[in-house]
Amino acid sequence: NVKCRTCNPASSTKWYEDYGKLRKELSFNITDYDNIEGTSWPDKNDFWDNLLKHCDNIKTFYINGGEPTLNKLHFKFLDKLALANKTNVKLWYNINMTFLNEKIIDIWRKFDNVKISCSIDDLEERNHYIRYPTNWDDVMKNFLRLKKENFELDITQTISFMNYSNLDKFYDFFHNKHNVWVHHNFVYDPIFLSPAVLPKIMRDKLHKRFEKTFEPWQVTNLINLFNKEDNTERWNKAMQYTIQLDKIRNQKIGDYLEEFKYVF
């Protein structure tokens, strides 16, 4: 139900229209998703019935998306697991925090071990831009609701060139203020959305600033990953990709990510 800028039609049906327009406007080729299998299989009862027959020895279900909380059949599947007294399995989710209700939480409470990894990439309007069109008030309302439960809770932050400069503030907000661990999931496909494409002078300044927030080993890891020399070709692709997608969505990156206001 969202079309994150670091995503594509393979992960979200909402992306199809924008992606088609984007491919026509770029001067370079991006991945063709016209022939992907599609996303209809989670809506077929046969899939869930077959899975139920083969889960006697399952220890963990890792459930991501798209957005799994939108799929009603998978919750019916969990109800059947509970009726069969198979509640000792671990349920591990990645969800985008836009949709949550008491019925979902009631089903999760039936299981002994539930882990929720919240897919959040940045703070406030920055998150709206990157994980378009999520609403920050909804994200925080659902995050605080989950904190009241006895679930294992963490953040999975997908990191691209767009949110790299806010990494420390994001970490401070969720880890230090809300006492929730933040896992870093770095974008590497397409490579021109990686933090590595940022001008090196910008990355060097950020790594120095990160020392005030992160542990030394964390800063060292980031430097080892993103300390190479400038790659002008990839940075130009990142800019062109962003400018064209901004036109399609009637947005401007500088209105949301202040550090790029005079770059694009």
PDB file of C-alpha atoms in Angstrom:
ATOM      1  CA  ASN A   1       0.000   0.000   0.000  1.00  0.00           C
ATOM      2  CA  VAL A   2       3.026   2.315  -0.293  1.00  0.00           C
ATOM      3  CA  LYS A   3       5.608   2.989  -2.991  1.00  0.00           C
ATOM      4  CA  CYS A   4       8.917   3.569  -1.222  1.00  0.00           C
ATOM      5  CA  ARG A   5      11.586   5.300  -3.277  1.00  0.00           C
ATOM      6  CA  THR A   6      14.029   2.467  -2.622  1.00  0.00           C
ATOM      7  CA  CYS A   7      11.445  -0.060  -3.829  1.00  0.00           C
ATOM      8  CA  ASN A   8       9.985  -1.238  -7.156  1.00  0.00           C
ATOM      9  CA  PRO A   9       7.008  -3.176  -8.621  1.00  0.00           C
ATOM     10  CA  ALA A  10       8.445  -6.471  -7.385  1.00  0.00           C
ATOM     11  CA  SER A  11       7.692  -5.344  -3.833  1.00  0.00           C
ATOM     12  CA  SER A  12       4.623  -3.159  -4.246  1.00  0.00           C
ATOM     13  CA  THR A  13       1.792  -3.116  -6.773  1.00  0.00           C
ATOM     14  CA  LYS A  14       1.416   0.605  -6.062  1.00  0.00           C
ATOM     15  CA  TRP A  15       4.663   1.173  -7.969  1.00  0.00           C
ATOM     16  CA  TYR A  16       3.497   0.019 -11.405  1.00  0.00           C
ATOM     17  CA  GLU A  17       2.142   3.291 -12.799  1.00  0.00           C
ATOM     18  CA  ASP A  18       5.016   5.467 -11.561  1.00  0.00           C
ATOM     19  CA  TYR A  19       7.616   2.934 -12.677  1.00  0.00           C
ATOM     20  CA  GLY A  20       6.236   2.797 -16.201  1.00  0.00           C
ATOM     21  CA  LYS A  21       6.412   6.580 -16.505  1.00  0.00           C
ATOM     22  CA  LEU A  22       9.875   6.658 -14.929  1.00  0.00           C
ATOM     23  CA  ARG A  23      11.372   4.170 -17.382  1.00  0.00           C
ATOM     24  CA  LYS A  24      10.302   6.373 -20.298  1.00  0.00           C
ATOM     25  CA  GLU A  25      11.956   9.504 -18.869  1.00  0.00           C
ATOM     26  CA  LEU A  26      15.367   8.160 -17.851  1.00  0.00           C
ATOM     27  CA  SER A  27      18.381   8.218 -20.160  1.00  0.00           C
ATOM     28  CA  PHE A  28      19.591   4.886 -18.733  1.00  0.00           C
ATOM     29  CA  ASN A  29      17.920   1.505 -18.337  1.00  0.00           C
ATOM     30  CA  ILE A  30      16.369   0.305 -15.096  1.00  0.00           C
ATOM     31  CA  THR A  31      15.131  -3.207 -14.324  1.00  0.00           C
ATOM     32  CA  ASP A  32      12.198  -4.496 -16.360  1.00  0.00           C
ATOM     33  CA  TYR A  33       9.458  -5.897 -14.098  1.00  0.00           C
ATOM     34  CA  ASP A  34       6.884  -6.499 -16.833  1.00  0.00           C
ATOM     35  CA  ASN A  35       7.223 -10.272 -16.600  1.00  0.00           C
ATOM     36  CA  ILE A  36       7.260 -10.814 -12.836  1.00  0.00           C
ATOM     37  CA  GLU A  37       4.972 -13.526 -11.480  1.00  0.00           C
ATOM     38  CA  GLY A  38       2.806 -11.036  -9.672  1.00  0.00           C
ATOM     39  CA  THR A  39       1.447 -10.727  -6.160  1.00  0.00           C
ATOM     40  CA  SER A  40      -1.783 -12.700  -6.364  1.00  0.00           C
ATOM     41  CA  TRP A  41      -0.545 -15.907  -4.690  1.00  0.00           C
ATOM     42  CA  PRO A  42      -1.109 -14.679  -1.081  1.00  0.00           C
ATOM     43  CA  ASP A  43      -4.809 -14.282  -1.923  1.00  0.00           C
ATOM     44  CA  LYS A  44      -5.278 -17.936  -2.876  1.00  0.00           C
ATOM     45  CA  ASN A  45      -6.700 -20.322  -0.278  1.00  0.00           C
ATOM     46  CA  ASP A  46      -4.804 -23.251  -1.834  1.00  0.00           C
ATOM     47  CA  PHE A  47      -1.479 -21.728  -0.861  1.00  0.00           C
ATOM     48  CA  TRP A  48      -2.431 -21.377   2.815  1.00  0.00           C
ATOM     49  CA  ASP A  49      -4.125 -24.794   2.973  1.00  0.00           C
ATOM     50  CA  ASN A  50      -1.037 -26.431   1.522  1.00  0.00           C
ATOM     51  CA  LEU A  51       1.224 -24.557   3.945  1.00  0.00           C
ATOM     52  CA  LEU A  52      -0.872 -25.727   6.901  1.00  0.00           C
ATOM     53  CA  LYS A  53      -0.286 -29.350   5.874  1.00  0.00           C
ATOM     54  CA  HIS A  54       3.482 -28.909   5.930  1.00  0.00           C
ATOM     55  CA  CYS A  55       4.129 -26.935   9.101  1.00  0.00           C
ATOM     56  CA  ASP A  56       4.433 -29.636  11.773  1.00  0.00           C
ATOM     57  CA  ASN A  57       8.156 -28.982  12.205  1.00  0.00           C
ATOM     58  CA  ILE A  58       8.212 -25.270  11.475  1.00  0.00           C
ATOM     59  CA  LYS A  59      10.010 -23.175  14.091  1.00  0.00           C
ATOM     60  CA  THR A  60       9.765 -19.693  12.570  1.00  0.00           C
ATOM     61  CA  PHE A  61       7.535 -17.944  10.053  1.00  0.00           C
ATOM     62  CA  TYR A  62       9.204 -14.868   8.548  1.00  0.00           C
ATOM     63  CA  ILE A  63       6.387 -12.785   7.087  1.00  0.00           C
ATOM     64  CA  ASN A  64       7.127  -9.654   5.051  1.00  0.00           C
ATOM     65  CA  GLY A  65       5.859  -7.897   1.949  1.00  0.00           C
ATOM     66  CA  GLY A  66       4.601  -5.702   0.410  1.00  0.00           C
ATOM     67  CA  GLU A  67       2.523  -5.258   3.539  1.00  0.00           C
ATOM     68  CA  PRO A  68       1.429  -8.513   5.222  1.00  0.00           C
ATOM     69  CA  THR A  69      -1.076  -6.877   7.580  1.00  0.00           C
ATOM     70  CA  LEU A  70      -3.280  -6.184   4.540  1.00  0.00           C
ATOM     71  CA  ASN A  71      -3.651  -9.902   3.780  1.00  0.00           C
ATOM     72  CA  LYS A  72      -6.691 -11.367   5.559  1.00  0.00           C
ATOM     73  CA  LEU A  73      -6.056 -14.972   4.513  1.00  0.00           C
ATOM     74  CA  HIS A  74      -2.761 -15.112   6.346  1.00  0.00           C
ATOM     75  CA  PHE A  75      -4.521 -14.121   9.585  1.00  0.00           C
ATOM     76  CA  LYS A  76      -7.070 -16.885   8.993  1.00  0.00           C
ATOM     77  CA  PHE A  77      -4.085 -19.201   8.607  1.00  0.00           C
ATOM     78  CA  LEU A  78      -2.733 -18.067  11.988  1.00  0.00           C
ATOM     79  CA  ASP A  79      -6.145 -18.726  13.573  1.00  0.00           C
ATOM     80  CA  LYS A  80      -6.019 -22.280  12.206  1.00  0.00           C
ATOM     81  CA  LEU A  81      -2.513 -22.712  13.631  1.00  0.00           C
ATOM     82  CA  ALA A  82      -3.782 -21.587  17.032  1.00  0.00           C
ATOM     83  CA  LEU A  83      -6.760 -23.980  16.856  1.00  0.00           C
ATOM     84  CA  ALA A  84      -4.290 -26.779  16.094  1.00  0.00           C
ATOM     85  CA  ASN A  85      -2.290 -25.815  19.222  1.00  0.00           C
ATOM     86  CA  LYS A  86       0.744 -24.819  17.155  1.00  0.00           C
ATOM     87  CA  THR A  87       1.298 -21.533  18.936  1.00  0.00           C
ATOM     88  CA  ASN A  88       4.887 -22.299  19.924  1.00  0.00           C
ATOM     89  CA  VAL A  89       6.180 -21.183  16.529  1.00  0.00           C
ATOM     90  CA  LYS A  90       7.881 -17.796  16.214  1.00  0.00           C
ATOM     91  CA  LEU A  91       6.139 -15.170  14.083  1.00  0.00           C
ATOM     92  CA  TRP A  92       8.583 -12.621  12.695  1.00  0.00           C
ATOM     93  CA  TYR A  93       7.173  -9.687  10.730  1.00  0.00           C
ATOM     94  CA  ASN A  94       8.351  -6.742   8.716  1.00  0.00           C
ATOM     95  CA  ILE A  95       5.504  -4.208   8.532  1.00  0.00           C
ATOM     96  CA  ASN A  96       5.388  -0.615   7.332  1.00  0.00           C
ATOM     97  CA  MET A  97       3.387   0.683  10.329  1.00  0.00           C
ATOM     98  CA  THR A  98       0.574   2.191   8.266  1.00  0.00           C
ATOM     99  CA  PHE A  99      -2.106  -0.343   9.131  1.00  0.00           C
ATOM    100  CA  LEU A 100      -2.728  -1.936  12.519  1.00  0.00           C
ATOM    101  CA  ASN A 101      -5.864  -2.868  14.457  1.00  0.00           C
ATOM    102  CA  GLU A 102      -6.853  -4.690  17.630  1.00  0.00           C
ATOM    103  CA  LYS A 103      -7.954  -7.782  15.694  1.00  0.00           C
ATOM    104  CA  ILE A 104      -4.417  -8.282  14.367  1.00  0.00           C
ATOM    105  CA  ILE A 105      -2.942  -7.785  17.824  1.00  0.00           C
ATOM    106  CA  ASP A 106      -5.421 -10.262  19.340  1.00  0.00           C
ATOM    107  CA  ILE A 107      -4.287 -12.927  16.872  1.00  0.00           C
ATOM    108  CA  TRP A 108      -0.599 -12.262  17.620  1.00  0.00           C
ATOM    109  CA  ARG A 109      -1.258 -12.579  21.363  1.00  0.00           C
ATOM    110  CA  LYS A 110      -2.160 -16.246  20.833  1.00  0.00           C
ATOM    111  CA  PHE A 111       1.463 -17.060  19.980  1.00  0.00           C
ATOM    112  CA  ASP A 112       4.348 -17.514  22.379  1.00  0.00           C
ATOM    113  CA  ASN A 113       6.943 -15.579  20.407  1.00  0.00           C
ATOM    114  CA  VAL A 114       6.171 -12.610  18.154  1.00  0.00           C
ATOM    115  CA  LYS A 115       8.765 -10.271  16.698  1.00  0.00           C
ATOM    116  CA  ILE A 116       7.761  -7.096  14.873  1.00  0.00           C
ATOM    117  CA  SER A 117      10.395  -5.337  12.782  1.00  0.00           C
ATOM    118  CA  CYS A 118       9.058  -1.897  11.949  1.00  0.00           C
ATOM    119  CA  SER A 119      10.014  -0.741   8.461  1.00  0.00           C
ATOM    120  CA  ILE A 120      10.688   2.951   9.055  1.00  0.00           C
ATOM    121  CA  ASP A 121      13.379   4.834   7.147  1.00  0.00           C
ATOM    122  CA  ASP A 122      13.373   8.375   8.490  1.00  0.00           C
ATOM    123  CA  LEU A 123      11.570  10.869  10.724  1.00  0.00           C
ATOM    124  CA  GLU A 124       8.369  12.838  10.096  1.00  0.00           C
ATOM    125  CA  GLU A 125       8.033  14.358   6.585  1.00  0.00           C
ATOM    126  CA  ARG A 126      11.320  12.773   5.553  1.00  0.00           C
ATOM    127  CA  ASN A 127       9.739   9.346   6.023  1.00  0.00           C
ATOM    128  CA  HIS A 128       6.682  10.473   4.060  1.00  0.00           C
ATOM    129  CA  TYR A 129       8.917  11.385   1.111  1.00  0.00           C
ATOM    130  CA  ILE A 130      11.067   8.235   1.153  1.00  0.00           C
ATOM    131  CA  ARG A 131       8.292   5.768   2.068  1.00  0.00           C
ATOM    132  CA  TYR A 132       5.643   7.608   0.072  1.00  0.00           C
ATOM    133  CA  PRO A 133       2.853   8.267   1.020  1.00  0.00           C
ATOM    134  CA  THR A 134       3.069   7.103   4.652  1.00  0.00           C
ATOM    135  CA  ASN A 135       1.688   9.416   7.309  1.00  0.00           C
ATOM    136  CA  TRP A 136       4.031  10.018  10.258  1.00  0.00           C
ATOM    137  CA  ASP A 137       1.209  10.335  12.800  1.00  0.00           C
ATOM    138  CA  ASP A 138      -0.083   6.887  11.794  1.00  0.00           C
ATOM    139  CA  VAL A 139       3.405   5.385  11.945  1.00  0.00           C
ATOM    140  CA  MET A 140       4.057   6.715  15.451  1.00  0.00           C
ATOM    141  CA  LYS A 141       0.579   5.847  16.734  1.00  0.00           C
ATOM    142  CA  ASN A 142       1.044   2.226  15.638  1.00  0.00           C
ATOM    143  CA  PHE A 143       4.621   2.084  16.916  1.00  0.00           C
ATOM    144  CA  LEU A 144       3.590   3.286  20.387  1.00  0.00           C
ATOM    145  CA  ARG A 145       0.645   0.871  20.361  1.00  0.00           C
ATOM    146  CA  LEU A 146       2.975  -2.079  19.713  1.00  0.00           C
ATOM    147  CA  LYS A 147       5.305  -0.949  22.506  1.00  0.00           C
ATOM    148  CA  LYS A 148       2.499  -1.645  24.970  1.00  0.00           C
ATOM    149  CA  GLU A 149       2.450  -5.319  24.005  1.00  0.00           C
ATOM    150  CA  ASN A 150       4.787  -8.081  25.081  1.00  0.00           C
ATOM    151  CA  PHE A 151       6.208  -8.498  21.576  1.00  0.00           C
ATOM    152  CA  GLU A 152       9.827  -8.296  20.538  1.00  0.00           C
ATOM    153  CA  LEU A 153      10.095  -4.957  18.769  1.00  0.00           C
ATOM    154  CA  ASP A 154      12.826  -3.410  16.631  1.00  0.00           C
ATOM    155  CA  ILE A 155      13.312  -1.098  13.656  1.00  0.00           C
ATOM    156  CA  THR A 156      14.539  -2.144  10.226  1.00  0.00           C
ATOM    157  CA  GLN A 157      15.814   1.012   8.548  1.00  0.00           C
ATOM    158  CA  THR A 158      16.488   0.788   4.833  1.00  0.00           C
ATOM    159  CA  ILE A 159      19.400   3.144   4.204  1.00  0.00           C
ATOM    160  CA  SER A 160      19.974   4.918   0.920  1.00  0.00           C
ATOM    161  CA  PHE A 161      21.679   8.151  -0.113  1.00  0.00           C
ATOM    162  CA  MET A 162      18.408   9.911   0.786  1.00  0.00           C
ATOM    163  CA  ASN A 163      18.424   9.236   4.535  1.00  0.00           C
ATOM    164  CA  TYR A 164      22.138   8.681   5.204  1.00  0.00           C
ATOM    165  CA  SER A 165      22.640  12.204   6.515  1.00  0.00           C
ATOM    166  CA  ASN A 166      19.878  11.734   9.105  1.00  0.00           C
ATOM    167  CA  LEU A 167      21.155   8.376  10.341  1.00  0.00           C
ATOM    168  CA  ASP A 168      22.317   9.677  13.714  1.00  0.00           C
ATOM    169  CA  LYS A 169      19.129  11.623  14.482  1.00  0.00           C
ATOM    170  CA  PHE A 170      17.003   8.621  13.546  1.00  0.00           C
ATOM    171  CA  TYR A 171      19.104   6.341  15.775  1.00  0.00           C
ATOM    172  CA  ASP A 172      18.947   8.793  18.645  1.00  0.00           C
ATOM    173  CA  PHE A 173      15.160   9.013  18.360  1.00  0.00           C
ATOM    174  CA  PHE A 174      14.371   5.287  18.289  1.00  0.00           C
ATOM    175  CA  HIS A 175      17.298   3.701  20.123  1.00  0.00           C
ATOM    176  CA  ASN A 176      18.115   6.290  22.768  1.00  0.00           C
ATOM    177  CA  LYS A 177      14.692   7.857  23.293  1.00  0.00           C
ATOM    178  CA  HIS A 178      12.429   4.835  22.744  1.00  0.00           C
ATOM    179  CA  ASN A 179      14.903   2.089  23.697  1.00  0.00           C
ATOM    180  CA  VAL A 180      14.351   0.066  20.510  1.00  0.00           C
ATOM    181  CA  TRP A 181      17.213  -1.398  18.499  1.00  0.00           C
ATOM    182  CA  VAL A 182      17.717  -0.130  14.946  1.00  0.00           C
ATOM    183  CA  HIS A 183      18.910  -2.585  12.283  1.00  0.00           C
ATOM    184  CA  HIS A 184      20.554  -1.144   9.189  1.00  0.00           C
ATOM    185  CA  ASN A 185      19.460  -2.539   5.831  1.00  0.00           C
ATOM    186  CA  PHE A 186      21.639  -0.949   3.137  1.00  0.00           C
ATOM    187  CA  VAL A 187      20.391  -0.399  -0.401  1.00  0.00           C
ATOM    188  CA  TYR A 188      22.610  -2.056  -2.996  1.00  0.00           C
ATOM    189  CA  ASP A 189      20.133  -2.560  -5.847  1.00  0.00           C
ATOM    190  CA  PRO A 190      19.915  -0.325  -7.737  1.00  0.00           C
ATOM    191  CA  ILE A 191      23.461   0.625  -6.843  1.00  0.00           C
ATOM    192  CA  PHE A 192      22.902   4.306  -7.659  1.00  0.00           C
ATOM    193  CA  LEU A 193      20.584   4.619  -4.634  1.00  0.00           C
ATOM    194  CA  SER A 194      23.311   3.448  -2.243  1.00  0.00           C
ATOM    195  CA  PRO A 195      24.796   5.900   0.305  1.00  0.00           C
ATOM    196  CA  ALA A 196      28.092   5.276  -1.501  1.00  0.00           C
ATOM    197  CA  VAL A 197      27.005   7.602  -4.325  1.00  0.00           C
ATOM    198  CA  LEU A 198      26.983  10.684  -2.100  1.00  0.00           C
ATOM    199  CA  PRO A 199      29.893  13.079  -2.716  1.00  0.00           C
ATOM    200  CA  LYS A 200      32.836  11.939  -0.585  1.00  0.00           C
ATOM    201  CA  ILE A 201      33.221  15.317   1.095  1.00  0.00           C
ATOM    202  CA  MET A 202      29.643  14.924   2.349  1.00  0.00           C
ATOM    203  CA  ARG A 203      30.201  11.353   3.560  1.00  0.00           C
ATOM    204  CA  ASP A 204      33.400  12.339   5.402  1.00  0.00           C
ATOM    205  CA  LYS A 205      31.615  15.133   7.263  1.00  0.00           C
ATOM    206  CA  LEU A 206      28.779  12.798   8.208  1.00  0.00           C
ATOM    207  CA  HIS A 207      31.106  10.088   9.512  1.00  0.00           C
ATOM    208  CA  LYS A 208      32.791  12.676  11.728  1.00  0.00           C
ATOM    209  CA  ARG A 209      29.413  13.816  13.055  1.00  0.00           C
ATOM    210  CA  PHE A 210      28.240  10.227  13.619  1.00  0.00           C
ATOM    211  CA  GLU A 211      30.976   9.812  16.245  1.00  0.00           C
ATOM    212  CA  LYS A 212      28.828  11.856  18.639  1.00  0.00           C
ATOM    213  CA  THR A 213      25.907   9.378  18.454  1.00  0.00           C
ATOM    214  CA  PHE A 214      27.115   5.927  17.401  1.00  0.00           C
ATOM    215  CA  GLU A 215      29.462   3.502  19.087  1.00  0.00           C
ATOM    216  CA  PRO A 216      33.014   3.474  17.614  1.00  0.00           C
ATOM    217  CA  TRP A 217      32.474   0.054  15.992  1.00  0.00           C
ATOM    218  CA  GLN A 218      29.338   1.343  14.256  1.00  0.00           C
ATOM    219  CA  VAL A 219      31.167   4.336  12.804  1.00  0.00           C
ATOM    220  CA  THR A 220      34.016   2.070  11.691  1.00  0.00           C
ATOM    221  CA  ASN A 221      31.556  -0.195   9.888  1.00  0.00           C
ATOM    222  CA  LEU A 222      30.008   2.753   8.072  1.00  0.00           C
ATOM    223  CA  ILE A 223      33.398   4.109   7.057  1.00  0.00           C
ATOM    224  CA  ASN A 224      34.464   0.699   5.764  1.00  0.00           C
ATOM    225  CA  LEU A 225      31.293   0.459   3.701  1.00  0.00           C
ATOM    226  CA  PHE A 226      31.104   4.003   2.392  1.00  0.00           C
ATOM    227  CA  ASN A 227      34.566   5.557   2.237  1.00  0.00           C
ATOM    228  CA  LYS A 228      35.398   5.059  -1.444  1.00  0.00           C
ATOM    229  CA  GLU A 229      36.160   7.861  -3.871  1.00  0.00           C
ATOM    230  CA  ASP A 230      33.441   9.709  -5.764  1.00  0.00           C
ATOM    231  CA  ASN A 231      31.523   7.910  -8.500  1.00  0.00           C
ATOM    232  CA  THR A 232      30.176  10.718 -10.665  1.00  0.00           C
ATOM    233  CA  GLU A 233      28.302   8.422 -13.037  1.00  0.00           C
ATOM    234  CA  ARG A 234      26.262   6.807 -10.263  1.00  0.00           C
ATOM    235  CA  TRP A 235      25.626  10.128  -8.518  1.00  0.00           C
ATOM    236  CA  ASN A 236      24.324  11.599 -11.784  1.00  0.00           C
ATOM    237  CA  LYS A 237      21.984   8.606 -12.147  1.00  0.00           C
ATOM    238  CA  ALA A 238      20.750   9.123  -8.590  1.00  0.00           C
ATOM    239  CA  MET A 239      19.988  12.755  -9.320  1.00  0.00           C
ATOM    240  CA  GLN A 240      18.249  12.047 -12.621  1.00  0.00           C
ATOM    241  CA  TYR A 241      16.209   9.214 -11.081  1.00  0.00           C
ATOM    242  CA  THR A 242      15.122  11.461  -8.202  1.00  0.00           C
ATOM    243  CA  ILE A 243      14.302  14.493 -10.347  1.00  0.00           C
ATOM    244  CA  GLN A 244      12.140  12.471 -12.736  1.00  0.00           C
ATOM    245  CA  LEU A 245      10.312  10.658  -9.919  1.00  0.00           C
ATOM    246  CA  ASP A 246       9.745  14.014  -8.212  1.00  0.00           C
ATOM    247  CA  LYS A 247       8.070  15.295 -11.389  1.00  0.00           C
ATOM    248  CA  ILE A 248       5.828  12.222 -11.544  1.00  0.00           C
ATOM    249  CA  ARG A 249       4.792  12.597  -7.892  1.00  0.00           C
ATOM    250  CA  ASN A 250       4.697  16.402  -7.919  1.00  0.00           C
ATOM    251  CA  GLN A 251       7.352  16.633  -5.220  1.00  0.00           C
ATOM    252  CA  LYS A 252      10.746  18.280  -4.721  1.00  0.00           C
ATOM    253  CA  ILE A 253      13.408  16.478  -2.718  1.00  0.00           C
ATOM    254  CA  GLY A 254      14.623  19.731  -1.126  1.00  0.00           C
ATOM    255  CA  ASP A 255      11.183  20.363   0.385  1.00  0.00           C
ATOM    256  CA  TYR A 256      11.557  17.194   2.468  1.00  0.00           C
ATOM    257  CA  LEU A 257      15.294  16.501   2.722  1.00  0.00           C
ATOM    258  CA  GLU A 258      16.833  19.876   3.468  1.00  0.00           C
ATOM    259  CA  GLU A 259      20.429  18.772   2.848  1.00  0.00           C
ATOM    260  CA  PHE A 260      19.609  18.390  -0.872  1.00  0.00           C
ATOM    261  CA  LYS A 261      17.802  21.706  -1.316  1.00  0.00           C
ATOM    262  CA  TYR A 262      20.615  23.280  -3.358  1.00  0.00           C
ATOM    263  CA  VAL A 263      22.154  20.073  -4.727  1.00  0.00           C
ATOM    264  CA  PHE A 264      19.374  19.055  -7.135  1.00  0.00           C
TER     265      PHE A 264
END
